Amino acid sequence: MCIAGGTLDKMGKTASDDWSMTTGGRLPAIDIPAHSHIFFEGDERRTLYLVESGWVKLYRTLIDGQRQVVGFANAGSVLGLESDGEHVNSCEAITPVKVRTIPIARLPEMFARDPIFSEQILRQVGRQLGAAQAQLAAVGVQSAEQKLATFLLSVSRLCDACEYGEFDLPMRRGDMAEFLGLRLETVSRKMSEFQRRGWIRMTSLYNCQLVNREALEDLAEGAEILPPAIRQAG
Amino acid sequence: MCIAGGTLDKMGKTASDDWSMTTGGRLPAIDIPAHSHIFFEGDERRTLYLVESGWVKLYRTLIDGQRQVVGFANAGSVLGLESDGEHVNSCEAITPVKVRTIPIARLPEMFARDPIFSEQILRQVGRQLGAAQAQLAAVGVQSAEQKLATFLLSVSRLCDACEYGEFDLPMRRGDMAEFLGLRLETVSRKMSEFQRRGWIRMTSLYNCQLVNREALEDLAEGAEILPPAIRQAG
DNA sequence: CGCGCGGTTGATCAACCTCAACCCGCGTGG
DNA sequence: CCACGCGGGTTGAGGTTGATCAACCGCGCG
């Protein structure tokens, strides 16, 4: 699953998130400590990475030093599909992460042997594309408050055990800002404001509780995707 | 090729843009008049579309009526890969367009028969993902002027016969604005400003000539991707 | 203790949005 | 033929959001 979009991939976990069938569960696993890089933009793309646990951020760095986080990913995501030859994003673990690798060189063989695998990979990358487009919509049209509300809801939905609306927010304020196209001061201010309004409660810097999910949803909704019925009007 | 990104897909045309090999050139072709829709968000996704000629825009509509254009595409692009089940974008022809259709139902069979086709499709969607991420970076961090400069350069590079820096800009001001995350007045103002500075010349509303490409490049460059060498510093 | 890092908060400012007027070309209909 | 409305575009004045710059807090650590 990934958030490359403020809107998380709404399809939720499906059979296609279980890669053990097609990959035989025999791929080597690697442990990555928090805040170290899995790859950099410009690195030769030798393998895909299958995230087993933990969170990573994908980002691009611009000449003036500005960065844009283009997505966050956790268990079930496949990394490295967005390029050809060289990685175009850098990928950093924001928590300790476990990944499995799939050598690029083995892909043709795997496609040939197992068309199901082709479809599974294609569905993954299609989702990531959809999520990236959703994020594009969010960054393009939403206000700072809307972006943040959408983001918090997305992350909360990704959390497996988020009873009582409590969930981990493993990234730093600056990472959120770089993802949402805001300054970290703005993120900080809006987070404080949400708390002041009694909408959220930070149990710690990196753990958040949704007190008034509705308010956040109303705010985010102002820029949600139209239900199909309405489109006829356009 | 597509612009889902201010940065156009830099890889340029390759053998993989020629679909006649794998699809046998036997797919039915359809003509779509300008400004009519090829599909709407919410429509059942029965086929992929292969663009043969013309330009389309892909967009999402939000509850408050705002729209975000998530990409423009012309010859060589495959449309409909970003979803599963239902289309999540609407697709409108901005010029007369010719497309060929690939029934979704036939995909498994085509994958099974021809692993090269799998790889070709995967490369296409990977590119679109990369382009969407590039656009995300542009919309997130660039100023209005930078966005517009980047966009003009991207479109000019897509044009086959753009000697003397002259090229068609087939979309309306509003479409550009919705793509760049700006208001159309802002686009209009900046276009005028570029003309006043002698950087571009509009031969007509929809045809543009780059008089001072360098200036535009300098402006856009302020937020281009880092060459790999620099990343070590981070 | 001092320092650095991540975060919060405040004051100021400018980029961009909003609203409104206006222009131009075109098709329609009297 | 001209009047009219309409769609797309341009331009102007003024307001708001979010960026910028700077101070400050709390914490962990050498």
XYZ file of C-alpha atoms (C1' of nucleotides) in Angstrom:
528
model
C 0.000 0.000 0.000
C 1.133 3.464 -0.624
C 0.167 7.070 -0.219
C 1.322 8.831 -3.239
C -1.675 10.826 -2.953
C -3.118 12.314 0.141
C -5.796 9.943 -0.927
C -4.584 6.604 -0.025
C -5.202 3.783 -2.363
C -8.812 3.144 -1.520
C -8.936 -0.361 -2.824
C -7.471 -1.677 0.372
C -5.621 -4.886 0.740
C -6.467 -7.522 -1.804
C -5.159 -10.879 -2.837
C -2.772 -9.104 -5.138
C -0.898 -7.649 -2.179
C 0.268 -11.094 -1.282
C 3.337 -11.615 -3.358
C 4.301 -14.954 -1.876
C 2.302 -16.840 -4.501
C 4.008 -15.418 -7.519
C 7.428 -14.814 -6.087
C 7.502 -18.107 -4.251
C 8.435 -16.332 -1.029
C 12.013 -17.213 -1.794
C 13.359 -13.741 -2.364
C 16.172 -12.527 -0.118
C 15.037 -10.190 2.672
C 17.054 -7.165 3.750
C 16.761 -5.044 6.873
C 17.204 -1.302 6.433
C 17.669 0.935 9.473
C 15.581 4.076 9.831
C 16.790 7.149 7.904
C 19.134 5.298 5.622
C 18.636 5.162 1.902
C 17.531 2.176 -0.138
C 18.478 3.902 -3.382
C 19.254 7.358 -4.748
C 18.041 9.043 -7.876
C 20.577 8.360 -10.578
C 21.500 4.947 -9.222
C 21.413 2.137 -11.688
C 18.151 0.271 -11.360
C 19.139 -3.347 -10.750
C 16.254 -4.547 -8.635
C 12.712 -3.831 -7.615
C 11.991 -3.728 -3.898
C 9.026 -5.316 -2.223
C 8.262 -3.631 1.098
C 7.500 -6.163 3.848
C 7.306 -3.860 6.845
C 8.069 -0.275 7.830
C 7.643 2.999 5.971
C 9.683 4.651 3.248
C 9.466 7.992 1.502
C 10.158 8.549 -2.179
C 11.423 11.972 -3.165
C 13.150 14.083 -5.778
C 15.702 16.790 -5.125
C 15.781 19.938 -7.218
C 18.732 22.137 -8.106
C 17.944 24.770 -5.528
C 17.926 22.099 -2.814
C 14.164 21.950 -2.556
C 12.719 18.506 -2.271
C 9.396 17.061 -3.270
C 8.254 13.904 -1.555
C 6.345 12.064 -4.275
C 5.013 9.293 -2.073
C 5.090 7.276 1.099
C 4.929 3.500 0.986
C 4.531 0.680 3.454
C 3.929 -3.075 3.417
C 2.797 -4.458 0.061
C 4.269 -1.748 -2.167
C 6.691 -2.406 -4.977
C 9.391 0.225 -5.426
C 11.327 1.085 -8.552
C 8.628 0.703 -11.191
C 8.572 4.368 -12.119
C 11.753 4.337 -14.129
C 13.797 2.663 -16.736
C 17.560 2.349 -16.502
C 18.197 4.687 -13.582
C 16.171 5.477 -10.516
C 14.466 8.849 -10.827
C 13.509 9.046 -7.167
C 15.498 8.623 -3.999
C 14.087 6.265 -1.424
C 14.696 6.651 2.286
C 13.474 4.485 5.133
C 11.616 6.625 7.656
C 11.259 3.699 10.070
C 13.231 0.448 10.178
C 12.213 -1.369 7.026
C 12.316 -4.911 5.718
C 12.399 -5.333 1.932
C 12.745 -8.200 -0.524
C 14.484 -7.683 -3.843
C 13.476 -8.769 -7.323
C 16.331 -8.530 -9.834
C 15.278 -6.576 -12.913
C 17.104 -9.115 -15.025
C 14.759 -11.827 -13.851
C 11.619 -9.935 -14.831
C 11.315 -11.109 -18.436
C 11.656 -14.680 -17.283
C 9.098 -14.186 -14.532
C 6.670 -12.542 -16.955
C 7.109 -15.373 -19.405
C 6.662 -18.057 -16.800
C 3.742 -16.520 -14.998
C 1.301 -14.168 -16.718
C -0.462 -13.726 -13.375
C 2.675 -12.040 -12.129
C 2.551 -9.636 -15.078
C -0.973 -8.670 -14.185
C -0.138 -8.309 -10.527
C 2.784 -6.008 -11.212
C 0.756 -4.022 -13.704
C -2.016 -3.574 -11.158
C 0.525 -2.371 -8.593
C 2.026 0.238 -10.846
C -1.419 1.254 -12.086
C -2.423 1.899 -8.490
C 0.679 3.900 -7.851
C -0.103 5.951 -10.931
C -3.652 6.520 -9.753
C -2.399 7.507 -6.323
C 0.179 9.889 -7.791
C -2.565 11.520 -9.861
C -4.774 11.818 -6.821
C -1.941 13.518 -4.976
C -1.403 15.786 -7.952
C -5.036 16.813 -7.667
C -4.643 17.403 -3.952
C -1.468 19.459 -4.222
C -2.853 21.369 -7.170
C -6.216 22.504 -5.869
C -6.530 22.051 -2.121
C -5.812 24.637 0.563
C -3.238 23.963 3.247
C -5.939 22.862 5.688
C -7.569 20.575 3.200
C -4.261 18.987 2.279
C -3.420 18.275 5.871
C -6.881 16.913 6.699
C -6.794 14.641 3.651
C -3.343 13.463 4.575
C -4.171 12.636 8.186
C -7.232 10.677 7.113
C -5.191 8.787 4.532
C -2.528 7.770 6.989
C -5.110 6.801 9.590
C -6.782 4.507 7.074
C -3.482 2.830 6.308
C -2.977 1.908 9.923
C -3.936 -1.677 10.625
C -4.894 -1.332 14.250
C -6.297 2.136 14.468
C -9.144 1.554 16.894
C -10.204 4.751 18.579
C -8.739 6.646 15.659
C -5.241 6.393 17.052
C -2.398 5.879 14.629
C 1.300 6.456 14.013
C 2.461 9.353 11.932
C 6.000 8.136 11.403
C 7.283 10.972 9.231
C 8.663 14.311 10.366
C 6.805 17.582 9.912
C 9.223 18.501 7.165
C 8.450 15.283 5.272
C 4.750 16.001 5.416
C 5.408 19.521 4.221
C 7.507 18.340 1.298
C 4.794 15.887 0.357
C 1.955 18.386 0.576
C 3.774 21.216 -1.131
C 3.823 23.377 2.000
C 6.434 24.791 4.404
C 6.982 22.926 7.606
C 5.913 25.976 9.614
C 2.580 25.862 7.853
C 2.146 22.178 8.660
C 3.034 22.841 12.264
C 0.606 25.752 12.509
C -2.259 23.812 11.006
C -1.589 20.814 13.222
C -1.738 23.112 16.230
C -4.913 24.645 14.907
C -6.560 21.253 14.477
C -5.674 20.476 18.076
C -6.985 23.820 19.286
C -10.261 23.073 17.527
C -10.361 19.725 19.297
C -10.233 17.748 16.076
C -7.058 15.783 16.811
C -4.877 15.061 19.804
C -1.180 14.341 19.548
C -0.398 11.660 22.106
C 3.230 12.134 21.137
C 4.973 13.895 18.270
C 4.597 10.813 16.122
C 1.309 9.405 17.287
C -2.007 11.039 16.569
C -5.571 10.485 17.725
C -8.569 11.546 15.666
C -11.036 13.111 18.071
C -13.384 14.570 15.490
C -12.961 12.610 12.326
C -16.096 14.151 10.846
C -14.745 17.654 10.943
C -11.635 16.529 9.115
C -13.715 14.654 6.582
C -15.916 17.667 5.934
C -12.864 19.762 5.374
C -11.189 17.244 3.076
C -14.433 16.518 1.258
C -14.528 19.976 -0.181
C -12.116 18.579 -2.705
C -12.881 14.905 -3.018
C -13.551 13.086 -6.216
C -17.049 13.412 -7.603
C -19.353 10.424 -7.488
C -20.038 9.287 -11.063
C -23.658 10.495 -10.993
C -22.697 14.134 -10.918
C -20.311 14.028 -13.828
C -23.184 13.988 -16.308
C -23.854 17.612 -15.535
C -20.433 18.722 -16.810
C 4.229 10.337 -25.305
C 2.637 12.246 -22.556
C 3.065 15.243 -20.364
C 1.848 14.296 -17.015
C 4.478 16.369 -15.703
C 5.602 19.748 -16.831
C 8.642 17.653 -17.487
C 7.858 15.694 -20.488
C 8.984 12.154 -20.687
C 12.629 12.737 -21.560
C 13.252 9.320 -22.992
C 11.799 10.362 -26.289
C 10.414 8.034 -28.838
C 11.760 4.513 -28.700
C 10.985 1.200 -30.278
C 8.502 0.620 -27.504
C 6.304 3.408 -28.812
C 5.583 1.383 -31.863
C 2.721 -0.842 -30.876
C 2.169 -2.366 -34.262
C 4.565 -5.196 -33.507
C 2.838 -6.512 -30.441
C -0.704 -5.565 -31.256
C -0.399 -6.681 -34.843
C -1.799 -3.355 -36.058
C -5.166 -5.038 -36.255
C -6.949 -3.105 -33.573
C -10.035 -1.113 -34.516
C -9.388 2.616 -34.927
C -11.866 5.259 -33.784
C -12.051 8.950 -34.624
C -12.986 11.291 -31.818
C -13.942 14.901 -32.561
C -12.334 17.710 -30.582
C -13.852 18.453 -27.176
C -15.771 15.221 -26.873
C -15.031 12.677 -24.194
C -13.398 9.304 -24.655
C -14.401 8.214 -21.160
C -15.601 9.679 -17.867
C -14.463 8.951 -14.375
C -16.717 6.279 -12.985
C -17.230 4.608 -16.343
C -16.596 0.916 -16.413
C -13.143 0.255 -17.743
C -13.639 -2.104 -20.671
C -10.733 -1.109 -22.887
C -7.384 0.588 -22.969
C -6.896 3.271 -25.594
C -3.834 3.695 -27.718
C -3.508 7.271 -28.994
C -2.565 7.413 -32.674
C -2.861 11.122 -33.310
C -4.163 14.273 -31.663
C -4.106 15.444 -28.063
C -6.188 14.479 -25.050
C -6.352 15.749 -21.495
C -6.897 13.546 -18.454
C -8.579 15.179 -15.490
C -10.449 14.691 -12.247
C -13.396 16.729 -11.045
C -13.809 17.582 -7.385
C -16.978 18.124 -5.399
C -16.740 21.895 -5.498
C -16.465 21.779 -9.278
C -12.744 22.413 -9.341
C -10.840 20.311 -11.787
C -7.299 19.076 -11.846
C -5.822 18.114 -15.162
C -3.511 15.215 -14.324
C -1.945 14.903 -17.742
C -1.910 15.591 -21.436
C -1.193 12.812 -23.898
C -0.566 12.514 -27.607
C 0.566 9.856 -30.077
C 2.061 6.750 -28.490
C 0.366 6.983 -25.099
C -1.773 4.264 -23.613
C -4.785 5.489 -21.649
C -6.646 3.699 -18.890
C -3.790 2.016 -17.066
C -4.198 4.038 -13.882
C -7.234 2.212 -12.607
C -8.888 -1.050 -11.930
C -12.569 -1.653 -12.538
C -13.681 1.939 -13.114
C -11.955 4.858 -14.730
C -10.710 7.328 -12.128
C -10.012 10.073 -14.643
C -12.096 11.616 -17.352
C -10.507 11.864 -20.766
C -11.382 14.583 -23.261
C -10.022 15.127 -26.741
C -8.644 18.643 -27.055
C -8.025 18.221 -30.780
C -9.517 15.669 -33.162
C -8.076 12.354 -32.010
C -7.609 8.906 -33.455
C -7.422 6.009 -30.978
C -7.239 2.241 -31.111
C -8.824 0.129 -28.428
C -7.490 -2.881 -26.556
C -10.194 -4.803 -24.708
C -9.249 -5.335 -21.067
C -10.578 -8.845 -21.329
C -7.952 -9.693 -23.889
C -5.042 -8.534 -21.730
C -4.378 -11.802 -19.867
C -4.302 -13.653 -23.141
C -1.978 -11.065 -24.691
C 0.309 -11.204 -21.676
C 0.417 -14.973 -21.822
C 1.102 -15.056 -25.520
C 3.660 -12.305 -25.650
C 5.876 -11.460 -22.675
C 7.359 -8.609 -24.717
C 3.946 -6.989 -24.664
C 3.921 -7.249 -20.863
C 7.218 -5.455 -20.669
C 6.120 -2.825 -23.157
C 2.956 -2.029 -21.252
C 4.823 -2.005 -17.978
C 7.351 0.431 -19.385
C 4.534 2.692 -20.598
C 2.806 2.827 -17.257
C 6.138 3.210 -15.478
C 6.840 6.259 -17.611
C 3.454 7.710 -16.912
C 4.116 7.200 -13.219
C 7.475 8.903 -13.494
C 5.910 11.765 -15.412
C 3.111 12.145 -12.864
C 5.700 12.294 -10.100
C 7.669 14.883 -12.015
C 4.527 16.971 -12.355
C 3.849 16.523 -8.669
C 7.277 17.949 -7.977
C 6.596 20.846 -10.328
C 3.184 21.708 -8.907
C 4.457 21.298 -5.373
C 7.547 23.468 -5.370
C 7.673 25.705 -8.420
C 6.457 29.286 -8.684
C 3.868 30.263 -11.265
C 6.556 31.522 -13.649
C 8.640 28.399 -13.288
C 5.646 26.163 -13.866
C 4.713 27.969 -17.035
C 8.271 28.035 -18.360
C 8.679 24.322 -17.682
C 5.378 23.608 -19.343
C 6.101 25.583 -22.501
C 9.467 23.878 -22.882
C 7.868 20.467 -22.388
C 5.232 21.024 -25.020
C 7.774 22.460 -27.445
C 9.897 19.327 -27.076
C 6.908 17.140 -27.845
C 6.348 18.840 -31.144
C 7.780 16.897 -34.024
C 8.451 19.735 -36.389
C 9.340 22.591 -34.126
C 12.092 24.207 -36.120
C 12.588 27.814 -35.137
C 11.028 26.970 -31.802
C 7.524 27.256 -33.168
C 4.928 24.835 -31.916
C 1.238 24.297 -31.266
C -0.195 24.807 -27.849
C -3.493 23.061 -28.462
C -5.013 23.461 -25.013
C -6.933 26.421 -23.654
C -5.537 28.754 -21.007
C -7.884 27.188 -18.518
C -6.575 23.701 -19.253
C -3.026 24.844 -18.685
C -4.094 26.482 -15.451
C -5.840 23.370 -14.214
C -2.771 21.347 -15.044
C -0.325 23.690 -13.355
C -2.423 24.321 -10.276
C -2.949 27.995 -11.122
C -5.871 30.257 -12.068
C -6.318 30.997 -15.721
C -5.829 34.711 -15.059
C -2.399 33.932 -13.666
C -1.493 31.878 -16.723
C -2.705 34.661 -18.980
C -0.746 37.293 -17.063
C 2.468 35.302 -17.111
C 2.107 34.540 -20.793
C 1.744 38.252 -21.447
C 4.743 38.920 -19.253
C 6.872 36.411 -21.160
C 5.898 38.169 -24.369
C 6.635 41.594 -22.923
C 10.086 40.345 -21.935
C 10.579 39.107 -25.495
C 10.911 35.473 -24.500
C 8.013 34.134 -26.537
C 5.770 35.328 -29.335
C 2.231 34.114 -29.855
C 1.713 33.788 -33.584
C -1.884 32.952 -32.769
C -3.701 32.033 -29.584
C -2.761 28.420 -30.047
C 0.627 28.642 -31.663
C 3.708 29.815 -29.857
C 7.231 30.695 -30.877
C 10.175 30.493 -28.477
C 12.240 33.616 -29.051
C 14.524 33.234 -26.052
C 14.569 29.606 -25.085
C 17.537 30.160 -22.788
C 15.692 32.544 -20.546
C 12.883 30.063 -20.143
C 15.353 27.294 -19.437
C 17.139 29.333 -16.804
C 13.849 30.041 -15.134
C 12.693 26.433 -15.249
C 16.092 25.127 -14.248
C 15.797 26.656 -10.836
C 13.769 23.600 -10.060
C 15.089 20.831 -12.242
C 16.184 17.439 -11.088
C 19.667 17.195 -9.612
C 22.362 15.449 -11.580
C 23.373 12.264 -9.744
C 26.751 13.661 -8.711
C 25.280 16.201 -6.321
C 23.094 13.805 -4.419
C 26.050 12.471 -2.424
C 26.120 15.689 -0.459
C 22.633 15.123 0.946
C 26.935 22.870 30.236
C 26.472 23.848 25.466
C 24.979 22.416 21.241
C 22.128 20.604 17.567
C 17.853 18.932 15.993
C 13.037 18.970 15.536
C 9.210 21.506 16.495
C 6.267 25.717 17.678
C 4.974 30.454 17.408
C 4.939 35.343 15.954
C 5.368 39.361 12.620
C 5.795 40.739 8.148
C 5.390 40.437 3.226
C 4.562 39.015 -1.441
C 2.674 35.750 -4.665
C -1.257 34.425 -6.190
C -6.334 34.438 -5.958
C -10.753 36.884 -6.429
C -13.825 39.737 -8.533
C -14.819 42.678 -12.052
C -14.444 45.151 -16.278
C -13.340 44.875 -20.796
C -11.751 43.187 -25.618
C -12.216 40.473 -29.688
C -14.068 37.183 -33.040
C -17.876 34.588 -34.271
C -22.409 32.831 -35.045
C -27.325 33.960 -34.952
C -31.295 36.230 -35.853
C -33.963 40.230 -36.729
C -26.565 44.882 -42.465
C -26.253 45.447 -37.694
C -27.337 44.145 -32.890
C -26.643 40.864 -29.710
C -24.847 37.269 -26.890
C -21.346 34.096 -25.944
C -16.883 31.925 -25.276
C -12.247 32.631 -24.652
C -8.838 35.759 -23.391
C -6.627 39.923 -21.140
C -6.071 43.398 -17.678
C -6.695 45.898 -13.250
C -7.497 46.645 -8.068
C -7.609 44.759 -3.805
C -7.599 40.874 -0.453
C -5.826 36.358 1.598
C -3.115 32.560 2.075
C 0.866 30.766 2.958
C 6.038 31.852 2.622
C 9.799 34.074 4.956
C 12.603 35.354 8.701
C 13.462 35.065 13.334
C 12.965 33.899 18.119
C 12.218 30.386 21.208
C 11.175 25.681 23.505
C 12.374 20.896 24.893
C 15.137 17.129 24.512
C 19.133 14.119 23.979
C 23.900 13.845 23.936
C 28.856 14.636 23.970
